PDB file of C-alpha atoms and ligand atoms in Angstrom:
ATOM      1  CA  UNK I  12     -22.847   2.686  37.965  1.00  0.00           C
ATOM      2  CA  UNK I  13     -23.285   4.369  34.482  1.00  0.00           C
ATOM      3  CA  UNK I  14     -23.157   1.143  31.413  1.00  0.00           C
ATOM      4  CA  UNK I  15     -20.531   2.530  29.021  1.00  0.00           C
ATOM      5  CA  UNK I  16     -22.802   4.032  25.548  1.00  0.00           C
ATOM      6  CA  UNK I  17     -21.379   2.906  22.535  1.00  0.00           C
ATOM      7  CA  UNK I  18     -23.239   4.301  19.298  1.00  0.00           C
ATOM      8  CA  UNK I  19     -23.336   2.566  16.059  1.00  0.00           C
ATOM      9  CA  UNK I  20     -20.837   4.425  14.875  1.00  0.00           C
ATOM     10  CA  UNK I  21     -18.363   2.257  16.795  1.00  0.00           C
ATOM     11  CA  UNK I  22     -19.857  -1.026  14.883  1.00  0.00           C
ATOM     12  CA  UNK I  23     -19.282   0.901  11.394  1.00  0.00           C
ATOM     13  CA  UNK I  24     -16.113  -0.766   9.810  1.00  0.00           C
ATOM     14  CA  UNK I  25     -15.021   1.685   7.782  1.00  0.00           C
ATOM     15  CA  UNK I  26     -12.554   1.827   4.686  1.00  0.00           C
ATOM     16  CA  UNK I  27      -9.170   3.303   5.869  1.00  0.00           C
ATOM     17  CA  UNK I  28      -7.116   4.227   2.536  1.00  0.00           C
ATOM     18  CA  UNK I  29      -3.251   4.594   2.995  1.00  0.00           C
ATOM     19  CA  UNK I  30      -0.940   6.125   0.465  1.00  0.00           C
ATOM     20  CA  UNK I  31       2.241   7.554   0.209  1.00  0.00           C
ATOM     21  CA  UNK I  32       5.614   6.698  -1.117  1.00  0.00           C
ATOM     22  CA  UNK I  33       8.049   3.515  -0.507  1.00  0.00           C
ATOM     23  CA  UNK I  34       9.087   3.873   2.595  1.00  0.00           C
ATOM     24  CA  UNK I  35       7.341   6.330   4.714  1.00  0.00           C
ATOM     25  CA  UNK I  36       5.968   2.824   6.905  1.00  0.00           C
ATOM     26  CA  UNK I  37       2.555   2.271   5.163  1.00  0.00           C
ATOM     27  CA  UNK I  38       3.038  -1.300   5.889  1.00  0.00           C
ATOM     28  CA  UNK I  39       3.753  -1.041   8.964  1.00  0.00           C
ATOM     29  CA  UNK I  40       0.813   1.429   9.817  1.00  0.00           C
ATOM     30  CA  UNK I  41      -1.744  -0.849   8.018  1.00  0.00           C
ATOM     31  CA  UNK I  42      -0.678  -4.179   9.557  1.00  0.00           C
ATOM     32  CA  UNK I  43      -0.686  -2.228  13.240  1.00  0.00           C
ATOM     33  CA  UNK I  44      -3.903  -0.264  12.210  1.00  0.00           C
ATOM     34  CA  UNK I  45      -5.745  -3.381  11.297  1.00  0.00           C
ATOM     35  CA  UNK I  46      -5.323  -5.218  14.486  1.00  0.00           C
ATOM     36  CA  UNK I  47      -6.231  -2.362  16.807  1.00  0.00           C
ATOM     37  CA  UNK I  48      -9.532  -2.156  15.099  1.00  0.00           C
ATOM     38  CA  UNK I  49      -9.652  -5.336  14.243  1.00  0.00           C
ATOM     39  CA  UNK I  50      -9.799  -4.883  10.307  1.00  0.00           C
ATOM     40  CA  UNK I  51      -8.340  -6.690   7.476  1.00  0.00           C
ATOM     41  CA  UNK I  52      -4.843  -5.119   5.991  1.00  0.00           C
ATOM     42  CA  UNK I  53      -4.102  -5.171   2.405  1.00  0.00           C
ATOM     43  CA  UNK I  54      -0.953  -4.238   0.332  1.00  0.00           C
ATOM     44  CA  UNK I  55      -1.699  -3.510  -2.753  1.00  0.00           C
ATOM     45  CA  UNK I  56       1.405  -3.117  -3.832  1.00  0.00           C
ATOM     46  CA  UNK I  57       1.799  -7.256  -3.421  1.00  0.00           C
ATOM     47  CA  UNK I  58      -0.757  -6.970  -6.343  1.00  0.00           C
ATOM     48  CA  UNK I  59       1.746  -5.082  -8.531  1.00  0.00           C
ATOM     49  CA  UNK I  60       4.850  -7.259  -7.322  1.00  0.00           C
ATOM     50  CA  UNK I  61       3.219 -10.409  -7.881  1.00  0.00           C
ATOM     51  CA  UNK I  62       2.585  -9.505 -11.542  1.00  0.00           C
ATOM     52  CA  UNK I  63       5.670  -8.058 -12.175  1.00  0.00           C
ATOM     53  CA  UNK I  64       7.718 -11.504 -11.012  1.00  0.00           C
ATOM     54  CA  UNK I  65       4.432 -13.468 -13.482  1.00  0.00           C
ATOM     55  CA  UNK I  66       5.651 -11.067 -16.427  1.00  0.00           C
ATOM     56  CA  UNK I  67       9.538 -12.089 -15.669  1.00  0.00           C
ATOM     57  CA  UNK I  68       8.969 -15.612 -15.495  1.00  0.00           C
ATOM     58  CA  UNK I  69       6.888 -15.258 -18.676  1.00  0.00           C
ATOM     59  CA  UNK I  70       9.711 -12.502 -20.856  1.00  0.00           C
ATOM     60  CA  UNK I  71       6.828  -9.850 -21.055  1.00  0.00           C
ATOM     61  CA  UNK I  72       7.975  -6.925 -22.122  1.00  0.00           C
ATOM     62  CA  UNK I  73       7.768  -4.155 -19.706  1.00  0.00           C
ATOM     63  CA  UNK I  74       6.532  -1.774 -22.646  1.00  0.00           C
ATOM     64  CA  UNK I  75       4.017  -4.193 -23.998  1.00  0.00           C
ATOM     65  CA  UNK I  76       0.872  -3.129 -22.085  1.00  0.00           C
ATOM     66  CA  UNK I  77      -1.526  -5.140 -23.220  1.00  0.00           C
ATOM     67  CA  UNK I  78       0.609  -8.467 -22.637  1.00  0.00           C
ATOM     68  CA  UNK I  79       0.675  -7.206 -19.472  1.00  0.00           C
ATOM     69  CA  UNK I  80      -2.597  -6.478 -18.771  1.00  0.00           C
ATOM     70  CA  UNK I  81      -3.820 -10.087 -20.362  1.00  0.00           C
ATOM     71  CA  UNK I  82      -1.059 -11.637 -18.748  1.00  0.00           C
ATOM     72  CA  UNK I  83      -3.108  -9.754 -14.962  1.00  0.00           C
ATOM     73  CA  UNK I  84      -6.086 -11.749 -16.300  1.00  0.00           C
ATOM     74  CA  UNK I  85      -4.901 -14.996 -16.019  1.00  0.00           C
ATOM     75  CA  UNK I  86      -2.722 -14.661 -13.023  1.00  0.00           C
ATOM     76  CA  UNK I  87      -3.862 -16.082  -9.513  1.00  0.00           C
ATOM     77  CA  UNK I  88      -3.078 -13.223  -7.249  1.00  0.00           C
ATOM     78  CA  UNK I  89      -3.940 -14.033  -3.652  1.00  0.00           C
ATOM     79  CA  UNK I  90      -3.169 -12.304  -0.240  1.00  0.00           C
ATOM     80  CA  UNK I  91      -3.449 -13.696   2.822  1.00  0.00           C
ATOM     81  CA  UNK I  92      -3.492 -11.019   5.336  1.00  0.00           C
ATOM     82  CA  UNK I  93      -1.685 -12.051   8.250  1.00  0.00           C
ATOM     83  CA  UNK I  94      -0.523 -10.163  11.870  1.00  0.00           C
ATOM     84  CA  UNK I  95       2.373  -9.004  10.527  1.00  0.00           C
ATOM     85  CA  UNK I  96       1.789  -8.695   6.593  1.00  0.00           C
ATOM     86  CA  UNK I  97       0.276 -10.196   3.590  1.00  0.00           C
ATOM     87  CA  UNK I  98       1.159 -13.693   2.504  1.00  0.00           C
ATOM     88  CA  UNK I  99       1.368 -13.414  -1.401  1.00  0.00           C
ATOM     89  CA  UNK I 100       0.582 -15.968  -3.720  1.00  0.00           C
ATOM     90  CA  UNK I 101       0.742 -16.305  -7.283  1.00  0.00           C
ATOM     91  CA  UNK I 102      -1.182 -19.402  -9.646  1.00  0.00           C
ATOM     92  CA  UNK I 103      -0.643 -20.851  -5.658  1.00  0.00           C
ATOM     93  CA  UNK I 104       2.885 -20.217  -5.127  1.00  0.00           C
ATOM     94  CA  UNK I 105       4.197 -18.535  -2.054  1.00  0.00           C
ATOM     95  CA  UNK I 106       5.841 -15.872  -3.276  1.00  0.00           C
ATOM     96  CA  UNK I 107       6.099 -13.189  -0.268  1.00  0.00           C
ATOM     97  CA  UNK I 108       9.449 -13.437   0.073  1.00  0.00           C
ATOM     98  CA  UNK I 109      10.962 -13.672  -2.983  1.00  0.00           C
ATOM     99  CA  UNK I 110       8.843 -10.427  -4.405  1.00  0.00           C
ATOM    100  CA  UNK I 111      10.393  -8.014  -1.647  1.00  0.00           C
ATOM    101  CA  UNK I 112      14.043  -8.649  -4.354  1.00  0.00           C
ATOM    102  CA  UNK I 113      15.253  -5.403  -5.676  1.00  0.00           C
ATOM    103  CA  UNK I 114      14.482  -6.873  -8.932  1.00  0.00           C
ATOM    104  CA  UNK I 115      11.154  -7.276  -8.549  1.00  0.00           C
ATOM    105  CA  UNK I 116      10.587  -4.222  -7.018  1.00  0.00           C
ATOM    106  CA  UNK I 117      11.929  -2.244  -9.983  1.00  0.00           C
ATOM    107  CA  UNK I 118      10.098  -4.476 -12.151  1.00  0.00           C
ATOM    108  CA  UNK I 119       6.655  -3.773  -9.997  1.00  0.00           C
ATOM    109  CA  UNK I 120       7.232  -0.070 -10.312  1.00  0.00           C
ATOM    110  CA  UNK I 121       7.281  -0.441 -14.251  1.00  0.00           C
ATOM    111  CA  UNK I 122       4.269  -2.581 -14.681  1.00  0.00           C
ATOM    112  CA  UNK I 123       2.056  -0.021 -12.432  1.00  0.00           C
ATOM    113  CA  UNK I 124       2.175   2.731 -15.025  1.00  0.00           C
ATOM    114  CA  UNK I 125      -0.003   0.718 -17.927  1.00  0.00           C
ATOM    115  CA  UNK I 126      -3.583   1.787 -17.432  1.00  0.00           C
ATOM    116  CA  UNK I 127      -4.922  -1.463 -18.351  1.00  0.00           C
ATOM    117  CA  UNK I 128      -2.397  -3.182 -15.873  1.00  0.00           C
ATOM    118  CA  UNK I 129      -4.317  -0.546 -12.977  1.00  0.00           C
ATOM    119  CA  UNK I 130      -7.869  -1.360 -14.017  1.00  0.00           C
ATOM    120  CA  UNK I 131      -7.488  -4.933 -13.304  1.00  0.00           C
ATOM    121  CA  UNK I 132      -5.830  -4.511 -10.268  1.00  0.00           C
ATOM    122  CA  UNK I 133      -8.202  -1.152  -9.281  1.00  0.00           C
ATOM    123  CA  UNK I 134     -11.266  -3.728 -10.096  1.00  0.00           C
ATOM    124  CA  UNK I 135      -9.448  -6.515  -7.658  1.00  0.00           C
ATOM    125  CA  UNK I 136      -9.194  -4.330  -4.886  1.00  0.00           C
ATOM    126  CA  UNK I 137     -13.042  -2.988  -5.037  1.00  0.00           C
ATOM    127  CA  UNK I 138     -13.830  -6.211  -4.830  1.00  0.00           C
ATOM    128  CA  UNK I 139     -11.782  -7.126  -1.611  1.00  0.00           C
ATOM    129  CA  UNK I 140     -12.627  -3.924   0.240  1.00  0.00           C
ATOM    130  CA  UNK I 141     -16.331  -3.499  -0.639  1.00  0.00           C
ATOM    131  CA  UNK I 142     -17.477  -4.762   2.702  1.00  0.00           C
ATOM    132  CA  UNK I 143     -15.555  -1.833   4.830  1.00  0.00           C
ATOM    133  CA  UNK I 144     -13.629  -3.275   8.312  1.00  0.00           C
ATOM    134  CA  UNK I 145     -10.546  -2.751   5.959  1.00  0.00           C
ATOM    135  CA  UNK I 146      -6.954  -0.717   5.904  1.00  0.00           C
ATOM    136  CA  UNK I 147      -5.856  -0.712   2.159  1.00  0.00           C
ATOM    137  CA  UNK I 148      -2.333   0.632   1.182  1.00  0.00           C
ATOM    138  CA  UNK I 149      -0.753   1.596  -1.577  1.00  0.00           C
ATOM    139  CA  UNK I 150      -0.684   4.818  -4.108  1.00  0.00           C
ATOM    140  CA  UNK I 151      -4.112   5.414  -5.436  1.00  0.00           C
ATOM    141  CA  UNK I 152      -6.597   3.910  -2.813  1.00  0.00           C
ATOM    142  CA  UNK I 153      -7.661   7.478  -1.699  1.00  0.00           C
ATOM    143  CA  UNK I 154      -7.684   8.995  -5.142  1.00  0.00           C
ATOM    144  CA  UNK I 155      -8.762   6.297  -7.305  1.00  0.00           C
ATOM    145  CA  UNK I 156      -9.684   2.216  -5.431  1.00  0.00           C
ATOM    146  CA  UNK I 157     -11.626   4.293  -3.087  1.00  0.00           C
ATOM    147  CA  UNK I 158     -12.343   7.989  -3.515  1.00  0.00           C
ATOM    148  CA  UNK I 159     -15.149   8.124  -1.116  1.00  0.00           C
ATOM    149  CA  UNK I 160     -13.077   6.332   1.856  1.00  0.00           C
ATOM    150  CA  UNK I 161     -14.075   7.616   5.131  1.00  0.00           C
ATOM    151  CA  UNK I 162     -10.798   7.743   6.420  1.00  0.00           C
ATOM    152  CA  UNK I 163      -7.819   8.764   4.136  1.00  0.00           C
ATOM    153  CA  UNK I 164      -4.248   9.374   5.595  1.00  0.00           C
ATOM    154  CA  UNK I 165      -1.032  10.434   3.241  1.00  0.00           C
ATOM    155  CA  UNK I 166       2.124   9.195   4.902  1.00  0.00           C
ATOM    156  CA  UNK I 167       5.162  10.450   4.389  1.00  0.00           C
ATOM    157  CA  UNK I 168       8.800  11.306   5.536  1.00  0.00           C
ATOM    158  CA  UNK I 169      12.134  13.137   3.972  1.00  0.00           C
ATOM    159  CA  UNK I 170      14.005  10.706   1.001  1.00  0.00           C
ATOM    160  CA  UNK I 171      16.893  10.471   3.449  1.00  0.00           C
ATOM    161  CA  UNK I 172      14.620   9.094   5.786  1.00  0.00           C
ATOM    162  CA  UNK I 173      12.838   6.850   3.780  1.00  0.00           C
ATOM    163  CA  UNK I 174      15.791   5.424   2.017  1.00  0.00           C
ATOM    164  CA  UNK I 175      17.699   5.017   5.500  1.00  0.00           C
ATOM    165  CA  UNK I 176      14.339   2.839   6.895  1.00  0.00           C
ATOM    166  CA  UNK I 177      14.465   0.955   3.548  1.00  0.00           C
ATOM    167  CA  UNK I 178      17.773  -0.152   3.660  1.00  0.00           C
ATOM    168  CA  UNK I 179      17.541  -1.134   7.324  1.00  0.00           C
ATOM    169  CA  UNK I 180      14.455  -3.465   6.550  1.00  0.00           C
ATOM    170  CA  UNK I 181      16.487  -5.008   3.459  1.00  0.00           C
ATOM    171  CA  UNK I 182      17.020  -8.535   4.437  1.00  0.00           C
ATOM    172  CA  UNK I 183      20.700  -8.885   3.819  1.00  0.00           C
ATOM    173  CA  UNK I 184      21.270  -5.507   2.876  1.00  0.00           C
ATOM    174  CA  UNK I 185      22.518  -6.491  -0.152  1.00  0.00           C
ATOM    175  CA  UNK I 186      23.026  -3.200  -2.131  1.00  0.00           C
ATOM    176  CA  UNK I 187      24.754  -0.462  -0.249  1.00  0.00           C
ATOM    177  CA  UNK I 188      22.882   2.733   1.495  1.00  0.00           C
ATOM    178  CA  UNK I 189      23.244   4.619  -1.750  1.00  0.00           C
ATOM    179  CA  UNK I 190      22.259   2.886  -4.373  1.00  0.00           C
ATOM    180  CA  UNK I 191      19.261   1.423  -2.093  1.00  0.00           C
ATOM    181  CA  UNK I 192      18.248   5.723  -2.113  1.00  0.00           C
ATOM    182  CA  UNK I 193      19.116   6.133  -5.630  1.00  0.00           C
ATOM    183  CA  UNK I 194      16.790   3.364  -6.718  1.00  0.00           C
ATOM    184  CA  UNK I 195      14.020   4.728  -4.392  1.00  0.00           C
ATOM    185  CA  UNK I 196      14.237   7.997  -5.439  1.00  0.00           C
ATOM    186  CA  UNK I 197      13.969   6.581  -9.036  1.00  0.00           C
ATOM    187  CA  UNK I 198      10.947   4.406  -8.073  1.00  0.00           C
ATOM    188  CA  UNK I 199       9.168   7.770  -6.402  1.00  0.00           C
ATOM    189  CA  UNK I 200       9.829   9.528  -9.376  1.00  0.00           C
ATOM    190  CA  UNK I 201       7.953   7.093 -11.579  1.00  0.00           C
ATOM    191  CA  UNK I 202       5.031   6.498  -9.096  1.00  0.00           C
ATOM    192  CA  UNK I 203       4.583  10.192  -8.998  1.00  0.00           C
ATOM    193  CA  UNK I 204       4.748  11.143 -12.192  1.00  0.00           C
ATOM    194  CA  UNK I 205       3.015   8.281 -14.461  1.00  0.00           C
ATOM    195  CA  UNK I 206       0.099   9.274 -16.415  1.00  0.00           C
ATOM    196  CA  UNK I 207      -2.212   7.448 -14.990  1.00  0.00           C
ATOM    197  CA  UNK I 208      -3.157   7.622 -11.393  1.00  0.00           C
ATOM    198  CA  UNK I 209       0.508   9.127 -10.214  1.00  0.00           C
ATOM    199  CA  UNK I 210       1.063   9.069  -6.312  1.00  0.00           C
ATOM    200  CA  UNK I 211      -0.562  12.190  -5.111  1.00  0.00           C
ATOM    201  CA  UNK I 212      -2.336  13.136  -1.944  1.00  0.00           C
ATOM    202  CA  UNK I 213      -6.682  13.207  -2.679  1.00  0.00           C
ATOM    203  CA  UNK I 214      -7.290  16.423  -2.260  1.00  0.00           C
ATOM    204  CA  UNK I 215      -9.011  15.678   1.497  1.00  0.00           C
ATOM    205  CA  UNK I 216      -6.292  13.128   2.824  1.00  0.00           C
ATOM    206  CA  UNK I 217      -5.108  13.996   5.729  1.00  0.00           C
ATOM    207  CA  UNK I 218      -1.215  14.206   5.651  1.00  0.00           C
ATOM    208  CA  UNK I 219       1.299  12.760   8.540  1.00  0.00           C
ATOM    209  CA  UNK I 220       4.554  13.228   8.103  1.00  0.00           C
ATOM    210  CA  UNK I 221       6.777  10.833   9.962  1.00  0.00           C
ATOM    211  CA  UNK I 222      10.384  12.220   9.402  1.00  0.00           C
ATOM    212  CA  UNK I 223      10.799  13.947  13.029  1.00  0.00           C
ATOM    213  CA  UNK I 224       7.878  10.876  14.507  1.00  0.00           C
ATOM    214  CA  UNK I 225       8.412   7.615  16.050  1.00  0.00           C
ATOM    215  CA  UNK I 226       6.425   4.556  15.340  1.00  0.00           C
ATOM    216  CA  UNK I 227       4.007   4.993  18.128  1.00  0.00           C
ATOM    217  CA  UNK I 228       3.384   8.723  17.224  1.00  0.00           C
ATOM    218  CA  UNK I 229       2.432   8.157  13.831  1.00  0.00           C
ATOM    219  CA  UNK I 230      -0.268   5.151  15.092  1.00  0.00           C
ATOM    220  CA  UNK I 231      -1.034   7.641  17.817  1.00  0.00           C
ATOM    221  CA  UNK I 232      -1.891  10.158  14.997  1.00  0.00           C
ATOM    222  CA  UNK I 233      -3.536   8.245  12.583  1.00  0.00           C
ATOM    223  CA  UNK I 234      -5.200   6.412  15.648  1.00  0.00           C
ATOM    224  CA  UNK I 235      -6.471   9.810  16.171  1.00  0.00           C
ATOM    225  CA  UNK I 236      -7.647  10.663  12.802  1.00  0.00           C
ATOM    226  CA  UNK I 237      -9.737   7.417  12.529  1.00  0.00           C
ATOM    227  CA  UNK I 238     -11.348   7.630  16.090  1.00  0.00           C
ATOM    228  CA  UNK I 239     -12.675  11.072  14.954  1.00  0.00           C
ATOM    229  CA  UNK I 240     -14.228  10.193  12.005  1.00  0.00           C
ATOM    230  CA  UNK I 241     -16.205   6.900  13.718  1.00  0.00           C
ATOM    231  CA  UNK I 242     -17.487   9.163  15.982  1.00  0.00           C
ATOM    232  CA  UNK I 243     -18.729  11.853  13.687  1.00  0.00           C
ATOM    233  CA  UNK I 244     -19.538   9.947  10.426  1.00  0.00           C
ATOM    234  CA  UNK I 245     -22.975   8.023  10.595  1.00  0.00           C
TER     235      UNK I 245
HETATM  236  O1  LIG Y 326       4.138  -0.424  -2.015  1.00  0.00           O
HETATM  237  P1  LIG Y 326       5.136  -1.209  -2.816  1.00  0.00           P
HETATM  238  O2  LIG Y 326       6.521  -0.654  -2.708  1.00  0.00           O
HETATM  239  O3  LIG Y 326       5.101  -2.674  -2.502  1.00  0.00           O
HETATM  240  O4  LIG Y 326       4.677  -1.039  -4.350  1.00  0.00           O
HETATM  241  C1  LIG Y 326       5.408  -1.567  -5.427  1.00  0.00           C
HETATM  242  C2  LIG Y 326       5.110  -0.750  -6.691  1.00  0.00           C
HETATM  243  O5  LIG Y 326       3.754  -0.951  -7.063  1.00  0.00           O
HETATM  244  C3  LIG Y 326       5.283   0.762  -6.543  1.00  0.00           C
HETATM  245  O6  LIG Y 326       6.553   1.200  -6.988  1.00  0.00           O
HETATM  246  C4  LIG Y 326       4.186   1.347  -7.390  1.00  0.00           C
HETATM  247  C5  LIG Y 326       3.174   0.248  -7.534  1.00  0.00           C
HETATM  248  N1  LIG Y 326       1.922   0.510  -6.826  1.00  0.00           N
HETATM  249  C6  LIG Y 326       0.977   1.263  -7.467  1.00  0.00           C
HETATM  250  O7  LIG Y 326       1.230   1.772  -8.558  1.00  0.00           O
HETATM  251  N2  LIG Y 326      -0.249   1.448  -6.887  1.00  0.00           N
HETATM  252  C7  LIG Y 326      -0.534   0.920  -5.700  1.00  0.00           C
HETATM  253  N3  LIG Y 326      -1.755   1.115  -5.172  1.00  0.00           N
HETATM  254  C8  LIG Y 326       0.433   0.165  -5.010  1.00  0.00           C
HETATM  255  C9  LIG Y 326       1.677  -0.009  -5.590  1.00  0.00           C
END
């Protein structure tokens, strides 16, 4: 009987970067992503949450970025990746739950655009994903954490889509459908057109769109994508 051949290429664990806007399923994606290759899944955008509920509970102004980006130097941001997400901490405090709040998330969105906010957390993220065997999501991994990813996938779906999916996942859905797709819509428009490192596709990401896909077609796809590039890239 033939032994099965299985080049190095298989043993390579690569970088897999993952942008796209809130709520096109990156999470989802990563956290099914890592476990199929076995990889470690991180969401950056924990990183920006985590400091935006640190600069609440301190009354940092959102406009004062260099409070803010002192304020990213002394924080304790850990996360714990887990089967089925991150675990966040902040100065030790579980705080996965509590930074998903709508407040938070606005807050998070606001924070991002300060350049010396991003070079902290851009620096952070380096460091966690410098060993490869890793799927990183978030807005700028392909462009800017890690340009010269191997794999680099843009997700994305319709607004109506991605506000409808949003406002499912929201835990008591505590705002109703429309103002959960205004506030999105608000957030996109921020994250894409900040100054510095604004949500765009790297020029060779490979783009899925998941309005018209299920789940399994988009892992199916990206699945895809990934396989291709282990077996051609040495
Ligand atoms: O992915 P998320 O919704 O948890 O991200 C929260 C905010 O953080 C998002 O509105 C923009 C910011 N963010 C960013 O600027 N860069 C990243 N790599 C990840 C998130």
């Amino acid at each position: 009987m033939d032994s099965v051949k299985v080049g190095p290429a298989a043993f390579r664990r690569i970088v897999i970067a993952i942008d796209g806007p809130a709520g096109s399923g990156k999470s989802t994606l990563a956290s099914l992503l890592a476990r199929k290759y076995n990889y470690t899944n991180i969401e950056t955008g924990a990183m920006y949450r985590a400091l935006a509920l640190k600069a609440m509970q301190n009354g940092v102004s959102l406009d004062d970025a260099a409070a803010l980006g002192a304020l990213a130097g002394e924080s304790g941001i850990e996360l714990l990746p887990k089967p089925e997400g991150n675990r966040v901490l902040l100065d030790g405090a579980d705080v996965t739950e509590r930074i998903r709040q709508q407040d938070v998330t606005e807050v998070a969105s606001r924070v991002s655009v300060h350049p010396a906010v991003r070079e902290w957390m851009v620096d952070r993220q380096r460091e966690i994903g410098a060993g490869g065997g890793i799927v990183m999501e978030g807005r700028d991994i392909g462009t800017k954490v890690f340009p010269d990813a191997e794999v680099k996938i843009f997700l994305d779906a319709a607004p109506e889509i991605r506000g409808t999916r949003r406002f499912l996942q929201s835990p008591a859905a505590t705002a109703p459908e429309a103002a959960v797709l205004a506030e999105l819509h608000q957030r996109d428009q921020r994250d894409r057109t900040r100054a510095t490192s604004p949500l765009v596709p790297a020029p060779d990401a490979i783009l899925i769109d998941s309005t018209n896909l299920s789940l399994d077609q988009v892992v199916a796809r990206a699945t895809e994508i990934i396989d291709e590039r282990l077996k051609t890239s040495s």
